[in-house]
């Protein structure tokens, strides 16, 4: 199945992929599959590592974000969007997760999965987002 997104872990040890088969995968740099992260009910569109490389966030067409540990364990599901998640970003200190959706909103979550805020203003689906290094600004597109 097609791969929609990929990310290297910040420590440079792993690669994560987000697939049309509803599975996120963790790989070694030489291409060995370590873990198939199963749990989404639709295509996985986006994937991101936390800055400490210990948590992986996957966003799906099932309108959920799932958090996984580096060793492949499922941690938590973030519910709140009404449509596919197209973008995910961690803040530089790893305390915040931002999610971008086709539902025209950006949501800010704590790393533990508590919804902090919903940002509105777009008139179309949002594909990308990034935190400013000082963590005082978030850009979405």
Coordinates of N, CA and C in Angstrom, one line a residue:
X1 N 0.9 -1.2 0.0 CA 0.0 0.0 0.0 C 0.9 1.2 0.0
X2 N 0.4 2.4 -0.5 CA 1.2 3.6 -0.5 C 1.6 4.0 0.9
X3 N 2.7 4.7 0.9 CA 3.2 5.3 2.2 C 2.9 6.8 2.1
X4 N 2.3 7.4 3.1 CA 1.9 8.8 3.0 C 2.8 9.7 3.8
X5 N 3.6 9.2 4.7 CA 4.4 10.1 5.5 C 5.6 9.2 6.1
X6 N 6.7 9.9 6.3 CA 7.8 9.2 7.0 C 8.5 10.2 7.9
X7 N 9.2 9.7 8.9 CA 10.0 10.5 9.8 C 11.1 9.7 10.5
X8 N 12.3 10.4 10.5 CA 13.4 9.8 11.3 C 13.2 10.2 12.7
X9 N 13.6 9.3 13.6 CA 13.7 9.7 15.0 C 14.8 10.7 15.2
X10 N 14.6 11.7 16.1 CA 15.6 12.7 16.4 C 16.9 12.2 16.7
X11 N 17.0 11.0 17.4 CA 18.3 10.4 17.7 C 18.9 9.7 16.5
X12 N 18.2 9.7 15.4 CA 18.8 9.1 14.2 C 18.8 7.6 14.1
X13 N 18.1 6.9 15.0 CA 18.2 5.4 15.1 C 17.1 4.7 14.4
X14 N 15.9 5.4 14.2 CA 14.7 4.7 13.7 C 14.1 5.5 12.5
X15 N 13.3 4.8 11.7 CA 12.5 5.5 10.7 C 11.0 5.0 11.0
X16 N 10.1 5.9 10.9 CA 8.7 5.5 11.0 C 8.0 5.8 9.7
X17 N 7.0 5.0 9.3 CA 6.2 5.2 8.1 C 4.8 5.1 8.4
X18 N 4.0 5.9 7.6 CA 2.5 6.0 7.8 C 1.9 5.5 6.5
X19 N 1.1 4.4 6.5 CA 0.7 3.8 5.3 C -0.8 3.8 5.1
X20 N -1.1 3.6 3.8 CA -2.5 3.5 3.4 C -3.2 2.2 3.9
X21 N -2.4 1.3 4.4 CA -3.0 0.0 4.9 C -3.4 0.1 6.4
X22 N -3.5 1.3 6.9 CA -4.0 1.6 8.3 C -2.9 1.2 9.3
X23 N -1.7 1.0 8.9 CA -0.6 0.6 9.8 C 0.5 1.6 9.8
X24 N 1.0 2.0 10.9 CA 2.3 2.7 11.1 C 3.3 1.7 11.4
X25 N 4.5 2.0 10.9 CA 5.6 1.0 11.1 C 6.9 1.7 11.5
X26 N 7.6 0.9 12.4 CA 8.9 1.4 12.8 C 10.0 0.5 12.2
X27 N 11.0 1.1 11.7 CA 12.1 0.4 10.9 C 13.4 0.8 11.5
X28 N 14.4 -0.2 11.3 CA 15.8 0.1 11.6 C 16.3 0.9 10.3
X29 N 17.4 1.5 10.4 CA 17.9 2.3 9.3 C 18.4 1.4 8.1
X30 N 18.6 0.1 8.4 CA 19.0 -0.8 7.3 C 17.8 -1.5 6.7
X31 N 16.5 -1.1 7.1 CA 15.3 -1.6 6.5 C 14.6 -2.7 7.2
X32 N 15.0 -3.1 8.4 CA 14.4 -4.2 9.1 C 13.2 -3.7 9.8
X33 N 12.0 -4.3 9.6 CA 10.8 -3.9 10.3 C 10.9 -4.3 11.8
X34 N 10.8 -3.4 12.7 CA 10.8 -3.6 14.1 C 9.4 -3.9 14.6
X35 N 8.5 -2.9 14.3 CA 7.1 -3.0 14.9 C 6.1 -2.5 13.8
X36 N 5.0 -3.2 13.7 CA 3.8 -2.8 13.0 C 2.8 -2.2 14.0
X37 N 2.6 -1.0 14.0 CA 1.7 -0.3 15.0 C 0.3 -0.3 14.4
X38 N -0.5 -1.3 14.9 CA -1.8 -1.6 14.4 C -2.8 -1.0 15.4
X39 N -3.9 -0.4 14.9 CA -5.0 0.1 15.7 C -5.8 1.1 15.0
X40 N -5.3 1.7 14.0 CA -6.2 2.7 13.2 C -7.1 1.9 12.4
X41 N -8.3 2.6 12.1 CA -9.3 2.0 11.3 C -9.3 2.5 9.8
X42 N -8.4 3.3 9.5 CA -8.3 3.9 8.1 C -6.8 4.2 7.9
X43 N -6.5 4.7 6.7 CA -5.2 5.1 6.3 C -4.5 6.0 7.4
X44 N -3.2 5.7 7.6 CA -2.4 6.5 8.4 C -1.8 7.6 7.5
X45 N -2.1 8.8 7.8 CA -1.7 9.9 6.9 C -0.4 10.7 7.4
X46 N -0.2 10.6 8.7 CA 0.9 11.4 9.3 C 1.6 10.7 10.4
X47 N 2.9 11.0 10.6 CA 3.6 10.4 11.7 C 4.7 11.3 12.2
X48 N 5.0 11.3 13.5 CA 6.0 12.2 14.0 C 6.6 11.5 15.3
X49 N 7.8 11.8 15.5 CA 8.5 11.4 16.8 C 8.6 12.6 17.7
X50 N 8.5 12.3 19.0 CA 8.8 13.3 20.0 C 10.3 13.7 20.0
X51 N 10.7 14.8 20.5 CA 12.1 15.2 20.4 C 13.0 14.3 21.1
X52 N 12.5 13.6 22.1 CA 13.4 12.6 22.8 C 13.4 11.2 22.2
X53 N 12.7 11.1 21.0 CA 12.6 9.8 20.3 C 11.9 8.7 21.0
X54 N 11.2 9.0 22.1 CA 10.6 7.9 22.9 C 9.1 7.7 22.6
X55 N 8.4 8.7 21.9 CA 7.0 8.6 21.6 C 6.8 8.8 20.1
X56 N 5.9 8.1 19.5 CA 5.5 8.2 18.1 C 4.1 8.6 18.1
X57 N 3.7 9.6 17.3 CA 2.3 9.9 17.1 C 1.9 9.6 15.7
X58 N 0.8 8.9 15.5 CA 0.3 8.6 14.2 C -1.1 9.2 14.0
X59 N -1.4 9.9 12.9 CA -2.6 10.5 12.6 C -3.3 9.8 11.4
X60 N -4.6 9.5 11.5 CA -5.3 8.7 10.6 C -6.6 9.3 10.0
X61 N -7.0 8.6 8.9 CA -8.3 9.0 8.3 C -9.5 8.6 9.2
X62 N -9.2 7.9 10.3 CA -10.3 7.5 11.2 C -10.5 8.7 12.2
X63 N -9.8 9.8 12.0 CA -10.0 11.0 12.8 C -9.3 10.9 14.2
X64 N -8.4 9.9 14.4 CA -7.8 9.8 15.7 C -6.3 10.0 15.5
X65 N -5.6 10.3 16.6 CA -4.2 10.3 16.7 C -3.9 9.2 17.8
X66 N -2.9 8.3 17.5 CA -2.5 7.3 18.4 C -1.1 7.6 18.8
X67 N -0.8 7.4 20.1 CA 0.5 7.6 20.7 C 1.1 6.2 21.0
X68 N 2.3 6.0 20.6 CA 3.0 4.7 20.7 C 4.3 4.9 21.4
X69 N 4.8 3.9 22.1 CA 6.2 4.0 22.7 C 7.2 3.5 21.6
X70 N 8.4 3.9 21.8 CA 9.5 3.5 20.9 C 9.6 2.0 20.8
X71 N 9.2 1.2 21.8 CA 9.2 -0.2 21.7 C 7.9 -0.8 21.1
X72 N 7.1 0.0 20.5 CA 5.9 -0.5 19.8 C 4.7 -0.7 20.6
X73 N 4.7 -0.3 21.9 CA 3.5 -0.4 22.7 C 2.5 0.7 22.4
X74 N 1.2 0.4 22.4 CA 0.2 1.4 22.2 C 0.1 2.1 23.6
X75 N 0.0 3.5 23.5 CA -0.1 4.3 24.8 C -1.5 4.9 25.0
X76 N -2.0 5.5 23.9 CA -3.2 6.3 24.1 C -3.8 6.7 22.7
X77 N -5.1 6.9 22.7 CA -5.8 7.5 21.5 C -6.3 8.9 21.8
X78 N -6.0 9.8 20.9 CA -6.5 11.2 21.1 C -7.7 11.4 20.2
X79 N -8.8 11.6 20.7 CA -10.1 11.8 20.0 C -10.5 13.3 20.1
X80 N -11.0 13.8 19.0 CA -11.5 15.2 19.1 C -11.7 15.8 17.7
X81 N -10.9 15.3 16.7 CA -11.1 15.8 15.3 C -12.3 15.1 14.7
X82 N -12.9 15.7 13.7 CA -14.1 15.2 13.0 C -13.7 14.6 11.7
X83 N -12.5 14.6 11.3 CA -12.0 14.1 10.0 C -10.6 13.7 10.1
X84 N -10.0 13.3 8.9 CA -8.7 12.8 8.9 C -7.6 13.7 9.4
X85 N -6.6 13.2 10.0 CA -5.5 13.9 10.6 C -4.4 13.9 9.5
X86 N -4.0 15.1 9.0 CA -3.0 15.2 7.9 C -1.7 15.6 8.4
X87 N -1.6 16.2 9.6 CA -0.3 16.7 10.1 C -0.2 16.5 11.6
X88 N 1.1 16.3 12.0 CA 1.4 16.2 13.5 C 2.7 16.8 13.7
X89 N 2.8 17.6 14.8 CA 4.1 18.2 15.2 C 4.2 18.2 16.7
X90 N 5.4 17.9 17.2 CA 5.7 18.0 18.6 C 6.4 19.3 18.8
X91 N 6.2 19.9 20.0 CA 7.0 21.1 20.3 C 8.4 20.7 20.6
X92 N 9.3 21.7 20.6 CA 10.7 21.4 20.8 C 11.0 20.7 22.1
X93 N 10.3 21.1 23.1 CA 10.5 20.4 24.5 C 9.7 19.2 24.6
X94 N 8.9 18.8 23.7 CA 8.1 17.6 23.7 C 6.9 17.6 24.6
X95 N 6.5 18.8 25.1 CA 5.4 18.8 26.0 C 4.1 19.0 25.3
X96 N 4.1 19.5 24.1 CA 2.9 19.7 23.3 C 2.9 18.9 22.0
X97 N 1.7 18.5 21.6 CA 1.5 17.9 20.3 C 0.4 18.7 19.6
X98 N 0.7 19.1 18.3 CA -0.3 19.8 17.5 C -0.7 18.8 16.4
X99 N -2.0 18.8 16.1 CA -2.6 18.0 15.1 C -3.4 18.8 14.1
X100 N -3.2 18.6 12.8 CA -3.9 19.3 11.7 C -4.8 18.4 11.0
X101 N -6.0 18.8 10.7 CA -7.0 18.0 10.2 C -7.7 18.6 9.0
X102 N -8.3 17.7 8.2 CA -9.2 18.1 7.1 C -10.4 18.8 7.6
X103 N -10.7 18.7 8.9 CA -11.9 19.3 9.5 C -11.7 20.8 9.7
X104 N -10.5 21.4 9.2 CA -10.2 22.8 9.2 C -9.8 23.3 10.6
X105 N -9.4 22.4 11.5 CA -8.9 22.8 12.8 C -7.5 22.3 13.1
X106 N -6.9 23.0 14.0 CA -5.6 22.5 14.6 C -6.0 22.3 16.1
X107 N -5.5 21.2 16.6 CA -5.7 20.9 18.1 C -4.4 20.8 18.8
X108 N -4.3 21.4 19.9 CA -3.1 21.3 20.8 C -3.4 20.4 21.9
X109 N -2.5 19.5 22.2 CA -2.7 18.4 23.2 C -1.4 18.4 24.1
X110 N -1.6 18.0 25.3 CA -0.5 17.8 26.2 C 0.1 16.4 25.7
X111 N 1.4 16.2 26.1 CA 2.0 14.9 25.7 C 1.3 13.7 26.3
X112 N 0.6 14.0 27.4 CA -0.2 12.9 28.0 C -1.5 12.7 27.3
X113 N -1.9 13.6 26.4 CA -3.1 13.4 25.6 C -4.3 14.2 26.0
X114 N -4.2 15.1 26.9 CA -5.3 16.0 27.3 C -5.4 17.1 26.2
X115 N -6.6 17.4 25.7 CA -6.9 18.5 24.8 C -6.7 19.8 25.5
X116 N -5.9 20.7 25.0 CA -5.6 22.0 25.5 C -6.4 23.0 24.8
X117 N -6.5 23.0 23.5 CA -7.1 24.1 22.7 C -7.4 23.6 21.3
X118 N -8.5 24.2 20.7 CA -8.8 24.0 19.3 C -8.6 25.3 18.6
X119 N -7.8 25.3 17.6 CA -7.6 26.6 16.8 C -8.3 26.5 15.5
X120 N -9.1 27.6 15.3 CA -9.9 27.6 14.0 C -9.5 28.8 13.2
X121 N -9.9 28.9 12.0 CA -9.6 30.0 11.1 C -9.3 29.6 9.7
X122 N -8.9 28.4 9.4 CA -8.8 27.9 8.1 C -10.1 27.6 7.4
X123 N -10.1 27.7 6.1 CA -11.4 27.5 5.4 C -11.2 26.3 4.5
X124 N -10.2 25.5 4.8 CA -10.0 24.2 4.0 C -9.2 23.3 5.0
X125 N -9.0 22.1 4.5 CA -8.2 21.1 5.3 C -6.8 21.6 5.5
X126 N -6.2 21.2 6.6 CA -4.9 21.6 7.0 C -3.9 20.5 6.9
X127 N -2.9 20.6 6.1 CA -1.9 19.5 5.8 C -0.7 19.6 6.7
X128 N -0.2 20.8 7.0 CA 1.1 20.9 7.6 C 1.1 21.9 8.8
X129 N 2.0 21.6 9.7 CA 2.1 22.5 10.8 C 3.5 22.4 11.4
X130 N 4.0 23.4 12.0 CA 5.3 23.4 12.7 C 5.4 24.4 13.8
X131 N 6.0 24.0 14.9 CA 6.3 24.9 16.0 C 7.5 25.7 15.7
X132 N 7.5 27.0 16.1 CA 8.7 27.8 16.2 C 9.6 27.3 17.2
X133 N 10.9 27.3 17.1 CA 11.8 26.8 18.1 C 11.6 27.3 19.5
X134 N 11.1 28.6 19.6 CA 10.9 29.1 21.0 C 9.6 28.7 21.6
X135 N 8.8 28.0 20.8 CA 7.5 27.4 21.2 C 6.4 28.4 21.5
X136 N 6.6 29.6 21.1 CA 5.6 30.7 21.3 C 4.7 30.9 20.1
X137 N 5.0 30.1 19.0 CA 4.3 30.3 17.8 C 4.1 29.0 17.1
X138 N 3.0 28.8 16.4 CA 2.7 27.6 15.7 C 2.2 28.1 14.3
X139 N 2.8 27.5 13.2 CA 2.3 27.9 11.9 C 1.6 26.7 11.3
X140 N 0.5 26.9 10.6 CA -0.3 25.9 10.0 C -0.6 26.3 8.5
X141 N -0.7 25.3 7.7 CA -0.9 25.5 6.2 C -2.0 24.6 5.7

